[in-house]
mmCIF file of C-alpha atoms and ligand atoms in Angstrom:
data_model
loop_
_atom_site.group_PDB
_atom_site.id
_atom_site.type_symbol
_atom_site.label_atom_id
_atom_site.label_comp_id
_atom_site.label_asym_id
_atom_site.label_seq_id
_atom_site.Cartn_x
_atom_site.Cartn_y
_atom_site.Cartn_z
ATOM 1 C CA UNK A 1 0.000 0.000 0.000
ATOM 2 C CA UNK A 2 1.380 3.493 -0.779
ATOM 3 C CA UNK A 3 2.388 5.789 2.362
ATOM 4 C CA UNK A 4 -0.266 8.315 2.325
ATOM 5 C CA UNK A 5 1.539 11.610 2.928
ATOM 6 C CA UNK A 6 0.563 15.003 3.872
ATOM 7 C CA UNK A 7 3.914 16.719 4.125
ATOM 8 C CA UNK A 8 7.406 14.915 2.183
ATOM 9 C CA UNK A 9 10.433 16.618 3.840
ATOM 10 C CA UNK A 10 14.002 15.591 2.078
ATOM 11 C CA UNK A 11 17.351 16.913 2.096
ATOM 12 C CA UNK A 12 16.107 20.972 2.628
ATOM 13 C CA UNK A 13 13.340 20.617 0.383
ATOM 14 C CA UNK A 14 9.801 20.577 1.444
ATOM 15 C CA UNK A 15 6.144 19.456 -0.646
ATOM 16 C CA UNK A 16 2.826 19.408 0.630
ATOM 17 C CA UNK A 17 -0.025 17.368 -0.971
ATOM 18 C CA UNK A 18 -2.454 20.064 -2.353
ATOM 19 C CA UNK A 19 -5.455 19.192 -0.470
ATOM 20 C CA UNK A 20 -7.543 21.396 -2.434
ATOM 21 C CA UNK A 21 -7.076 18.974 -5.735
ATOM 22 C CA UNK A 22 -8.136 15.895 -3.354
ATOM 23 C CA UNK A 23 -9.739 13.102 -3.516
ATOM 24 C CA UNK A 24 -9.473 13.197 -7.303
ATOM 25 C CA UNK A 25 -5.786 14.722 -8.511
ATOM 26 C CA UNK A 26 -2.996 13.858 -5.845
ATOM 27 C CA UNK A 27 -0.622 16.255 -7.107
ATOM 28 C CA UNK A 28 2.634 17.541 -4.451
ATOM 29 C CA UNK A 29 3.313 21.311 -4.525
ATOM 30 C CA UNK A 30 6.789 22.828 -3.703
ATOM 31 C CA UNK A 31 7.128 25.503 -0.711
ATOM 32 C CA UNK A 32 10.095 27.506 -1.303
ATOM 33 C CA UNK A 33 9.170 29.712 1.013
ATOM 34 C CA UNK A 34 7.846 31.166 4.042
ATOM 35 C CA UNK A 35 5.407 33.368 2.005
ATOM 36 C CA UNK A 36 4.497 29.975 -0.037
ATOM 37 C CA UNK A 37 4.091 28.420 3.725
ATOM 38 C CA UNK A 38 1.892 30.695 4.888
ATOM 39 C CA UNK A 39 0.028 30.957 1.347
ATOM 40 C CA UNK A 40 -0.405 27.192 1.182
ATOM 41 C CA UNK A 41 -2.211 27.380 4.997
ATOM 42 C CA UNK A 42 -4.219 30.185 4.493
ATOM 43 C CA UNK A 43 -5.819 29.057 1.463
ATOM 44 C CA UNK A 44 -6.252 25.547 3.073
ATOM 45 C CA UNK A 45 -3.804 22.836 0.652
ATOM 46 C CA UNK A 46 -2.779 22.329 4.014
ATOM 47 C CA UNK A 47 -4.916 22.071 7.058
ATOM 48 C CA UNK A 48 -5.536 20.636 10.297
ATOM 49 C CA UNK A 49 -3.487 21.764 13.802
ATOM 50 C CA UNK A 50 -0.672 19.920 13.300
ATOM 51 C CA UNK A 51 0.386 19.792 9.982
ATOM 52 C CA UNK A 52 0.120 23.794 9.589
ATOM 53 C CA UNK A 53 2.401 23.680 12.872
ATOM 54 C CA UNK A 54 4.609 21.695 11.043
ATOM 55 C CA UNK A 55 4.308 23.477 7.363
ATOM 56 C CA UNK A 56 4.759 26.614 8.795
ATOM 57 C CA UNK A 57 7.924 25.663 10.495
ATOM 58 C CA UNK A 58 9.805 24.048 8.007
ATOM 59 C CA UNK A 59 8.939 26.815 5.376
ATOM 60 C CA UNK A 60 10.827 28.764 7.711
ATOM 61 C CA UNK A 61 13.506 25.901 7.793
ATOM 62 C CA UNK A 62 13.892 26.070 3.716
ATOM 63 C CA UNK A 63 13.881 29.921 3.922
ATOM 64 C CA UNK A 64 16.388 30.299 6.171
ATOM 65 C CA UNK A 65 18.407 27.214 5.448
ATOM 66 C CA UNK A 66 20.865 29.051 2.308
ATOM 67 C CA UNK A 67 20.712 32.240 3.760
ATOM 68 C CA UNK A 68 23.505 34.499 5.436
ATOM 69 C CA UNK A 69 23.135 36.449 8.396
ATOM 70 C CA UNK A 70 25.606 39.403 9.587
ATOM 71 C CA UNK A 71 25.537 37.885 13.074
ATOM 72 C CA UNK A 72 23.143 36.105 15.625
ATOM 73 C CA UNK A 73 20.768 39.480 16.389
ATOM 74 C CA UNK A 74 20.019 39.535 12.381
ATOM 75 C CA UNK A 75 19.286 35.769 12.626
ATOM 76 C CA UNK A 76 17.152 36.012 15.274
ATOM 77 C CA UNK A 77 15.137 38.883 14.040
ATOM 78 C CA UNK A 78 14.715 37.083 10.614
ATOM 79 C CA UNK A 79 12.980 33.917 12.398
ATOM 80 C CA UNK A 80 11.312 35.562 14.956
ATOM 81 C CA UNK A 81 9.629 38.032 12.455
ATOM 82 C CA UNK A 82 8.538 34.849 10.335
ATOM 83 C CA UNK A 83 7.327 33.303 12.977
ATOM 84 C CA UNK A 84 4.915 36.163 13.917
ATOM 85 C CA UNK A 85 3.952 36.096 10.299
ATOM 86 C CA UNK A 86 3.193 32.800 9.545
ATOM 87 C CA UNK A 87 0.992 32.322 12.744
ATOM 88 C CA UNK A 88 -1.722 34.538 11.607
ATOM 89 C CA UNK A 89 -2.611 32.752 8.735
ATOM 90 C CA UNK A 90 -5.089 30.938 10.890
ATOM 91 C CA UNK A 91 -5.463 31.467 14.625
ATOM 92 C CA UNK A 92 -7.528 28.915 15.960
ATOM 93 C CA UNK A 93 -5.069 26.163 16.128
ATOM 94 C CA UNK A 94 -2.822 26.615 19.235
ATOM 95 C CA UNK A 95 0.024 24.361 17.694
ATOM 96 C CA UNK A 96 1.548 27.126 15.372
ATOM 97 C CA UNK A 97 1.361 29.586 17.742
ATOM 98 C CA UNK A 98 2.872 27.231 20.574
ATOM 99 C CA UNK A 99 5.757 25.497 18.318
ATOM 100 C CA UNK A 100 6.396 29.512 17.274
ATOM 101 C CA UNK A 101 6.596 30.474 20.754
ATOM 102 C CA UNK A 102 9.254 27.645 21.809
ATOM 103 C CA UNK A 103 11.188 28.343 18.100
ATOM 104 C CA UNK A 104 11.343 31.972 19.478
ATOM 105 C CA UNK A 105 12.328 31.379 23.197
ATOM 106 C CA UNK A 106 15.175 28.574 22.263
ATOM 107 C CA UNK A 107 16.614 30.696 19.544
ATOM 108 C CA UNK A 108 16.761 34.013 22.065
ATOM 109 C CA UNK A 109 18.401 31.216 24.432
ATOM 110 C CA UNK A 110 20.671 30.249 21.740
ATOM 111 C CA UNK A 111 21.707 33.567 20.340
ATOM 112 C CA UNK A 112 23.372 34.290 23.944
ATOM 113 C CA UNK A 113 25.361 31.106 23.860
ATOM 114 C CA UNK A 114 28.888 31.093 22.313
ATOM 115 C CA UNK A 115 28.099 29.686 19.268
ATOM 116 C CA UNK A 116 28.106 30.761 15.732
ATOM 117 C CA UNK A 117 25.949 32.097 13.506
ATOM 118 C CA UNK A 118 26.113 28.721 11.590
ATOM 119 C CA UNK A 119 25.648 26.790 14.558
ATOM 120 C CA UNK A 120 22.953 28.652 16.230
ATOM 121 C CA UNK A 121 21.053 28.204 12.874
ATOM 122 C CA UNK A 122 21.675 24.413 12.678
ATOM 123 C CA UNK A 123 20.415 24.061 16.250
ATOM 124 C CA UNK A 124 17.048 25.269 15.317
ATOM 125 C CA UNK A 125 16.731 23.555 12.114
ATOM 126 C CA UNK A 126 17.215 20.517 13.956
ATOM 127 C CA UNK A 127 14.637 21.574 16.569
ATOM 128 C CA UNK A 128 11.828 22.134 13.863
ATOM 129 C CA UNK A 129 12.784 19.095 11.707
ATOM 130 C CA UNK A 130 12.076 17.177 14.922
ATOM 131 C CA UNK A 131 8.742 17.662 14.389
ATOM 132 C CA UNK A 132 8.019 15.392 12.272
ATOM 133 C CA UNK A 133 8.778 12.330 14.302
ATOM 134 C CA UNK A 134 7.425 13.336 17.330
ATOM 135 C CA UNK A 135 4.058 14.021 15.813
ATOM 136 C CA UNK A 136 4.125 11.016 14.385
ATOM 137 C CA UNK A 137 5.377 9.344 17.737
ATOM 138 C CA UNK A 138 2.854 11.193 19.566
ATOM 139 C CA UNK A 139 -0.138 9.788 17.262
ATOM 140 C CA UNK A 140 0.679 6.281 17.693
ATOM 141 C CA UNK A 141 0.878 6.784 21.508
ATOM 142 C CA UNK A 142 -2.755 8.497 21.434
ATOM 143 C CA UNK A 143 -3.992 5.404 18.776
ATOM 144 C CA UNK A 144 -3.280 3.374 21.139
ATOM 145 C CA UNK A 145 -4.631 5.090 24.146
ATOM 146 C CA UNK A 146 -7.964 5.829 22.851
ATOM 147 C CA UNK A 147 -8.561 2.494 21.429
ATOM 148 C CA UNK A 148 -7.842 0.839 24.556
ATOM 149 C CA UNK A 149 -9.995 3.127 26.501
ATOM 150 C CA UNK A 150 -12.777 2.573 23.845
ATOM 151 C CA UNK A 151 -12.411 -1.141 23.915
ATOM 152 C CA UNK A 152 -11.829 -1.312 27.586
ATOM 153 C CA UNK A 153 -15.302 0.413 28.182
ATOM 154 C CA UNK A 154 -17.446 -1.152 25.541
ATOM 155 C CA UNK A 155 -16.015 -4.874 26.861
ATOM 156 C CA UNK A 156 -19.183 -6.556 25.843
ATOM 157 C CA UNK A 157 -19.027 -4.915 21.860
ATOM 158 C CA UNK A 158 -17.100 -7.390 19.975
ATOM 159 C CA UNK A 159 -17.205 -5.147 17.215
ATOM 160 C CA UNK A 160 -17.374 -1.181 17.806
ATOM 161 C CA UNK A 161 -19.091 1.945 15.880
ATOM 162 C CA UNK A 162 -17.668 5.159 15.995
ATOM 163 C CA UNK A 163 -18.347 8.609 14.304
ATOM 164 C CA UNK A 164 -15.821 10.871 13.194
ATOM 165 C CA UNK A 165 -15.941 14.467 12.275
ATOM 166 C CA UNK A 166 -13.660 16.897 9.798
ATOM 167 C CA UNK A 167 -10.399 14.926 8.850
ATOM 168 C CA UNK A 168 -7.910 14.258 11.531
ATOM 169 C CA UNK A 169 -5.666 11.940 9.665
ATOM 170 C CA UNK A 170 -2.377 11.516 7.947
ATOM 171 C CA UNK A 171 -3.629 14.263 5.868
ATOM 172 C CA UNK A 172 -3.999 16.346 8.675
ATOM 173 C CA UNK A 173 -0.677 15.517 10.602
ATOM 174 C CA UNK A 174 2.702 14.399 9.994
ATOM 175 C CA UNK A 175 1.218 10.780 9.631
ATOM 176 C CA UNK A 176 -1.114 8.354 11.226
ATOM 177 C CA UNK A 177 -3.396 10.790 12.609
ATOM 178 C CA UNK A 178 -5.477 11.992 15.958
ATOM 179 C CA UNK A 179 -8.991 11.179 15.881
ATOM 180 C CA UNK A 180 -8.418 9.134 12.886
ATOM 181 C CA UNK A 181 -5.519 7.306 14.449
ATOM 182 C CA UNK A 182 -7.667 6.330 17.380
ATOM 183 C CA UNK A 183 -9.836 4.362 14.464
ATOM 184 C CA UNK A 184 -6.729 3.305 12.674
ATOM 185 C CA UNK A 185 -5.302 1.618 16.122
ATOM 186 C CA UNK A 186 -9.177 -0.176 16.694
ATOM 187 C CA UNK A 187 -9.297 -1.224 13.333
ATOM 188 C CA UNK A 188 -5.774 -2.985 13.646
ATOM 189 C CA UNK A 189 -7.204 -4.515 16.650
ATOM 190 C CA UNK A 190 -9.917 -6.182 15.005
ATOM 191 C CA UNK A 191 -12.474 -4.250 16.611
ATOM 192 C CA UNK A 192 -14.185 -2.075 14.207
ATOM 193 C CA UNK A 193 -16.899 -2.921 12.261
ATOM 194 C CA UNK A 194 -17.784 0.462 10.950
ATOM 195 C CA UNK A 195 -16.351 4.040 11.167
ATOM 196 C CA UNK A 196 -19.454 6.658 10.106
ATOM 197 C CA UNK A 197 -17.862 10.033 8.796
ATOM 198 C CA UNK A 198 -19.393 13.118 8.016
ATOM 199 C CA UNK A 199 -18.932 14.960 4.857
ATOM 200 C CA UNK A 200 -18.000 18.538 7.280
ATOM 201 C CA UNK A 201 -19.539 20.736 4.965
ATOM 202 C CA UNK A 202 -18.597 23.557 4.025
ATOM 203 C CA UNK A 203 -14.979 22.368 3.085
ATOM 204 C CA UNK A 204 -15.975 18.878 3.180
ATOM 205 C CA UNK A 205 -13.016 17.774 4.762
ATOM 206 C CA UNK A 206 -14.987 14.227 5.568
ATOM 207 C CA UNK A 207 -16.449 13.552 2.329
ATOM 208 C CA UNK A 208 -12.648 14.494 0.157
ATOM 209 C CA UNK A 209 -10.144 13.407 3.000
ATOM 210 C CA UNK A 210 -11.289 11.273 5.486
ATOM 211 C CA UNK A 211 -13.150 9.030 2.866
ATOM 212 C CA UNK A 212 -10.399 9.288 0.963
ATOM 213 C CA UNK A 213 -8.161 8.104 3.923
ATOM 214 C CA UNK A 214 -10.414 5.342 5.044
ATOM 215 C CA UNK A 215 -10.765 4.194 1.208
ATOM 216 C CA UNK A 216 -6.829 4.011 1.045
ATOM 217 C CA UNK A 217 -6.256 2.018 4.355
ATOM 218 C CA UNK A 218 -9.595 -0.685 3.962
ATOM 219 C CA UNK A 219 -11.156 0.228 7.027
ATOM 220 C CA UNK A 220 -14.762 -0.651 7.029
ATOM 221 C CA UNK A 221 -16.580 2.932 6.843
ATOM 222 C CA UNK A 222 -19.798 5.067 5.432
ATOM 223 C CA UNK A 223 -20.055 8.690 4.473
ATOM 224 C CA UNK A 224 -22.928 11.027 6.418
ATOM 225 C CA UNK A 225 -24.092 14.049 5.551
ATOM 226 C CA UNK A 226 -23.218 16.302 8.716
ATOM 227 C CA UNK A 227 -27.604 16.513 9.524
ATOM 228 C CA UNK A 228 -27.623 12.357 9.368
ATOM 229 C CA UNK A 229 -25.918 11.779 12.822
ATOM 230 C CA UNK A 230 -28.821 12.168 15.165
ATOM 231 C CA UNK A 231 -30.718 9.448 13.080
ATOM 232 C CA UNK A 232 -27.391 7.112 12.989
ATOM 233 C CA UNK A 233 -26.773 7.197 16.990
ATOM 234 C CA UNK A 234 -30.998 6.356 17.499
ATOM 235 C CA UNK A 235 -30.719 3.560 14.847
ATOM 236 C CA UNK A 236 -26.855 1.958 14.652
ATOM 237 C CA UNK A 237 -25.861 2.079 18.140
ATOM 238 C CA UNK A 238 -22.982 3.778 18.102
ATOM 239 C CA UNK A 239 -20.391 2.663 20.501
ATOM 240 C CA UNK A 240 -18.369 6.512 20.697
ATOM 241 C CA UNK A 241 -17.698 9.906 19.066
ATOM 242 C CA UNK A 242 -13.722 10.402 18.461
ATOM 243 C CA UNK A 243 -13.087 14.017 16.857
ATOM 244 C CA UNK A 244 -10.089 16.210 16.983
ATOM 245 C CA UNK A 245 -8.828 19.625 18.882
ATOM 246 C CA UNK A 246 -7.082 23.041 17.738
ATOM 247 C CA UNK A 247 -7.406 24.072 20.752
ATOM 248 C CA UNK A 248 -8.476 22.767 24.352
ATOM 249 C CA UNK A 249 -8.661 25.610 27.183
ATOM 250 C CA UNK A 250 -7.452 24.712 30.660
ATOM 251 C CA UNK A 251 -11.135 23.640 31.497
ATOM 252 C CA UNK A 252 -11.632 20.913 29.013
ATOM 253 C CA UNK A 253 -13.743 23.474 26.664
ATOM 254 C CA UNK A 254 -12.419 22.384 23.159
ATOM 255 C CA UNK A 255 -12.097 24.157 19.946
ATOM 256 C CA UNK A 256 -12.738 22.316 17.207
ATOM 257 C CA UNK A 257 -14.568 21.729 13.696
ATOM 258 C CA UNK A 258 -17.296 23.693 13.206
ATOM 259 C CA UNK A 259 -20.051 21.301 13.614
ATOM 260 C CA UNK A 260 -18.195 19.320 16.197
ATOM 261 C CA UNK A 261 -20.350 20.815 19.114
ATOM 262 C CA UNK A 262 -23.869 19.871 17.676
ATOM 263 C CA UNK A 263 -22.631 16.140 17.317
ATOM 264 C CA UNK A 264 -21.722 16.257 21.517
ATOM 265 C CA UNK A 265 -24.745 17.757 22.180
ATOM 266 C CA UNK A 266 -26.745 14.909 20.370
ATOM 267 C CA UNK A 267 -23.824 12.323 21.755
ATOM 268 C CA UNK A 268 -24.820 13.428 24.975
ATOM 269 C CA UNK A 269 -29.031 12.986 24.325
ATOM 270 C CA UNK A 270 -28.011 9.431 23.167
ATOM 271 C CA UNK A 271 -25.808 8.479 25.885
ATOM 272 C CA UNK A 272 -22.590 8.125 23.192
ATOM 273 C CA UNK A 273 -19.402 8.490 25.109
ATOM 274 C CA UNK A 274 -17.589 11.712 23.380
ATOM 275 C CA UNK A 275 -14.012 11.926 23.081
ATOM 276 C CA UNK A 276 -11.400 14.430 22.209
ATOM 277 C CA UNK A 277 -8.276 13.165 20.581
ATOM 278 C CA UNK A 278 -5.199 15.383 20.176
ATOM 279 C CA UNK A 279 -1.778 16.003 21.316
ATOM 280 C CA UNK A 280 -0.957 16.947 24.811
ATOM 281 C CA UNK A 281 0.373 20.438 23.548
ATOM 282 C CA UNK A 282 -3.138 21.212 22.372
ATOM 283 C CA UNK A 283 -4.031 21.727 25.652
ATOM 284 C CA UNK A 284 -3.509 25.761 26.074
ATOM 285 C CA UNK A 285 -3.243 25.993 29.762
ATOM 286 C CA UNK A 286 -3.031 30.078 29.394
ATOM 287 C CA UNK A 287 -6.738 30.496 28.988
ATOM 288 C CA UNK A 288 -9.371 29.554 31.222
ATOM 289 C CA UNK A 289 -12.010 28.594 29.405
ATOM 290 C CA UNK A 290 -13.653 28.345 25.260
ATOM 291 C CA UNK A 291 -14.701 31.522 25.662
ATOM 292 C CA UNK A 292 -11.356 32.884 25.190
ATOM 293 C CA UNK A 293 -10.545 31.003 21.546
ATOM 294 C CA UNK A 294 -10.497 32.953 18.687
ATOM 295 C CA UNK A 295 -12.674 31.713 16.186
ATOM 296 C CA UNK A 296 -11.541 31.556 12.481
ATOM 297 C CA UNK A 297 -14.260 32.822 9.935
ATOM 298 C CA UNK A 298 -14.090 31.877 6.322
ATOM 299 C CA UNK A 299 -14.614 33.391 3.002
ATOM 300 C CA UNK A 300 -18.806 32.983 1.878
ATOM 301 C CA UNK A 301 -17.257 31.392 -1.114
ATOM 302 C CA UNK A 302 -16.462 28.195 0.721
ATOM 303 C CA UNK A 303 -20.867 28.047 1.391
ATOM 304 C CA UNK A 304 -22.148 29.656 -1.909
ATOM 305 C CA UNK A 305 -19.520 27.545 -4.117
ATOM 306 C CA UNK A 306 -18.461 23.958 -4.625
ATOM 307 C CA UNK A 307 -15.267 23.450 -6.845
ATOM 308 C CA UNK A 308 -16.182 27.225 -8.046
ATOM 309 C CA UNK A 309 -19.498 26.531 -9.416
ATOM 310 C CA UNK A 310 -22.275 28.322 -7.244
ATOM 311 C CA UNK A 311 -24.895 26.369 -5.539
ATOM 312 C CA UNK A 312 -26.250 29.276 -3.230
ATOM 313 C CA UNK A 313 -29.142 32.235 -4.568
ATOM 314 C CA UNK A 314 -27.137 35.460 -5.472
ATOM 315 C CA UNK A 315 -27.593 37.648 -3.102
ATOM 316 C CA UNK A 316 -27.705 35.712 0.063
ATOM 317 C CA UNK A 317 -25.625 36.606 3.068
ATOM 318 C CA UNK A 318 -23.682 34.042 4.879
ATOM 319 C CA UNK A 319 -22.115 33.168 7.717
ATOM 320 C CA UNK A 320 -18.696 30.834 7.955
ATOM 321 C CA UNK A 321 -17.002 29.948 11.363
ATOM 322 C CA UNK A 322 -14.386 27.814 10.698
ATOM 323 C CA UNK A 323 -14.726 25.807 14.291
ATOM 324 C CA UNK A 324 -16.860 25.717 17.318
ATOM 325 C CA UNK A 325 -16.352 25.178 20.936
ATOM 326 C CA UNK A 326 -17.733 21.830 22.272
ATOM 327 C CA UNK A 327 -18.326 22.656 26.372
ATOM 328 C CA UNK A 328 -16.218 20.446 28.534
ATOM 329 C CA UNK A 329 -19.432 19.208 30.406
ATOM 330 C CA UNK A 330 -19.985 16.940 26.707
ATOM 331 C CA UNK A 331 -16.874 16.047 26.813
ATOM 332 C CA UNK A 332 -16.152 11.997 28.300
ATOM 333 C CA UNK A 333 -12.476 12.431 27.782
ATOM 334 C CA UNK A 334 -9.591 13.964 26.035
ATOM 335 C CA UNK A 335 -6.902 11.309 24.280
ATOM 336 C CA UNK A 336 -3.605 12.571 24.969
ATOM 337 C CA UNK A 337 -0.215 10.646 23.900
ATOM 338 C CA UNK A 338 0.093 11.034 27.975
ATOM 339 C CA UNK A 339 -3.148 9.381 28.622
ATOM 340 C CA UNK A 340 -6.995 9.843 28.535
ATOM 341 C CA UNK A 341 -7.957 12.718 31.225
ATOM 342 C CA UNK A 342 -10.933 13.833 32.455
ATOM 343 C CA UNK A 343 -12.207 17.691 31.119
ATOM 344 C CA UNK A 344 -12.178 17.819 35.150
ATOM 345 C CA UNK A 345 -8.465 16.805 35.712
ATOM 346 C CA UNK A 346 -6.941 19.532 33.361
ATOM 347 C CA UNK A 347 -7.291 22.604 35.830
ATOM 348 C CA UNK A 348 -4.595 20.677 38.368
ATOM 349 C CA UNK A 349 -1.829 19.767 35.301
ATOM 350 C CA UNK A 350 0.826 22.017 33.890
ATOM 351 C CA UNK A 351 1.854 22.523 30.252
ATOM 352 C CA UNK A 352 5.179 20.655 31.020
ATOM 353 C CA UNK A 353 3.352 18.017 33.107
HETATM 354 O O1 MRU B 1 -10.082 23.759 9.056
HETATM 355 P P1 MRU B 1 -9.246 22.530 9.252
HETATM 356 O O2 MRU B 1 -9.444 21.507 8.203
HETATM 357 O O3 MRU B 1 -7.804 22.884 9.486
HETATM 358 O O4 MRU B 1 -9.801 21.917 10.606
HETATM 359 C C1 MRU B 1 -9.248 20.733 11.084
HETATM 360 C C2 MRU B 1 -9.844 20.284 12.359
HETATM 361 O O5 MRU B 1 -10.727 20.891 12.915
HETATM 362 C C3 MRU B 1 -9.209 19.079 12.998
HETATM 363 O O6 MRU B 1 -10.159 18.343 13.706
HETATM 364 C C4 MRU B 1 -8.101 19.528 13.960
HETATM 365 O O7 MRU B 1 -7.278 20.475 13.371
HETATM 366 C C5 MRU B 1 -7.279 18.370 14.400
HETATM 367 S S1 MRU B 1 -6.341 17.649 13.086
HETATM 368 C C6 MRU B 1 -5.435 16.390 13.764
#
């Protein structure tokens, strides 16, 4: 089976898959730059929180790589600028702005060391090429955890349903996925007999990626349309909800998907245990609650057009929030690499826990 691959990094030189040309053209595009970087995330080729942390990063990576600096001040006025830059292409995703913050505070740490230009440079290449593995790392470690929590809870379901929302794969990561590795890790198990996805309109992330994802690997699955799910949990007993997280405040209140709250609210009506997977550094333990998460909103193209042909009446007036804030009280728990928590346990941990 081909590697399906969101992001190819080799020797300096960085592609993404265009996910706008998906599931029909796979065609890789070339980022040569941090403009390119932040081009490519803002106009969505690339999505999902950690592969735009990851993008953005490494398009400063092959910016920077060839280029000479007068000395370490220049160098770390270059990335830090950059940085700045590439994190408001979309600011509901924590990850950017977190792995920018870190980039930042090791290269000011750096820049007072005695080391070279050259060397200070190298050390923060390293850093963000680092990336790659532990994401991946990290998304087998939260596979694993959420499908034994989901199989360790449902002990008398040989075989388990689960709904998924928006795509939270290899497509949206540096491979194997969130949400969607949660369902990979059951699935290798034996233990899923159907994954139910929903097409996430406007940008139909579901219906092009996941499907496409699901498709590629052979697991057992069926495309929704996003108003189906309250008539799938009363009729196919679904066994859980597993989504993903851009952002997850220190009470358990999660950013995510727009659409992702109304499926919590009608997990919670049908008794469907809903969880949250996503990396522990999703967790953004400087705000307090969802209230505080910027929300994203999106050109009215994305609702009045499909592939540039327009399906709405001229004239109307929309509305497009990119993502939505599920309340921690839906919320069963929240897949980390660490473990599952509670919503309730997160006020007591630390970002460095
Ligand atoms: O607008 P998108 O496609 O970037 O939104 C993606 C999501 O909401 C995902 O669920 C989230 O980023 C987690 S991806 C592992």
């Amino acid at each position: 089976m081909s590697l399906l691959q969101a992001i190819k990094w080799s020797e300096g030189r960085l592609q993404i898959l265009d996910q706008l040309l998906l599931p029909h053209v796979t065609k890789y595009i070339e980022i040569g730059s941090v403009q390119d970087g932040y081009d490519a995330i803002k106009n969505m080729q690339v999505r999902g929180a950690p592969a735009i942390a990851i993008v953005g990063c490494l398009s400063l990576v092959v910016e920077i790589q060839h280029k000479s600096y007068a000395d370490k001040k220049a160098l770390l006025h270059d990335i830090k600028e950059k940085l700045e830059y590439l994190v408001t292409a979309r600011p509901t995703a924590v990850n950017i702005k977190l792995a920018a913050d870190e980039l930042i505070t090791l290269t000011t740490k750096v820049s007072n060391l005695e080391t070279s230009v050259s060397d200070m440079k190298e050390r923060i290449i390293t850093r963000i090429v680092s990336m790659l593995e532990k994401d991946l790392a990290d998304n087998m470690a939260i596979g694993n955890h959420g499908a034994s929590e989901i199989m360790r809870t449902h002990p008398k379901e040989s075989q388990l349903r689960i709904i998924t929302h928006c795509n939270t794969g290899s497509l949206a990561t540096s491979g194997y996925g969130t949400a969607l590795g949660v369902i990979r890790s059951l699935h290798n198990s034996n233990r899923l007999e159907q994954v139910y996805c929903t097409e996430t309109r406007p940008y139909n992330q579901g219906a092009r990626l996941t499907a496409y994802e699901l498709v590629h690997d052979n697991i057992p699955s069926t495309l929704i349309c996003d108003d189906m799910v309250a008539s799938l949990m009363k009729q196919k007993n679904i066994s859980a909800v597993v989504v993903g997280a851009d952002r997850v405040a220190r009470n358990g209140d999660t950013a995510n998907k727009i659409g992702t709250y109304q499926i919590a609210v009608l997990a919670k009506y049908h008794k469907v245990p809903f969880y949250i997977a996503a990396p522990f550094t999703t967790i953004d333990f400087s705000i307090t609650s969802g209230d505080d998460i910027k929300i994203e909103e999106r050109p009215q193209s994305e609702l009045t057009h499909i592939n540039g042909i327009r399906i709405a009446a001229d004239g109307i007036n929309c509305w497009n929030p990119a993502f939505d804030i599920t309340p921690a009280e839906l919320i069963t728990g929240i897949i980390t690499e660490k473990k599952v928590y509670k919503p309730s346990e997160l006020t007591n941990l630390r970002a460095k826990e």
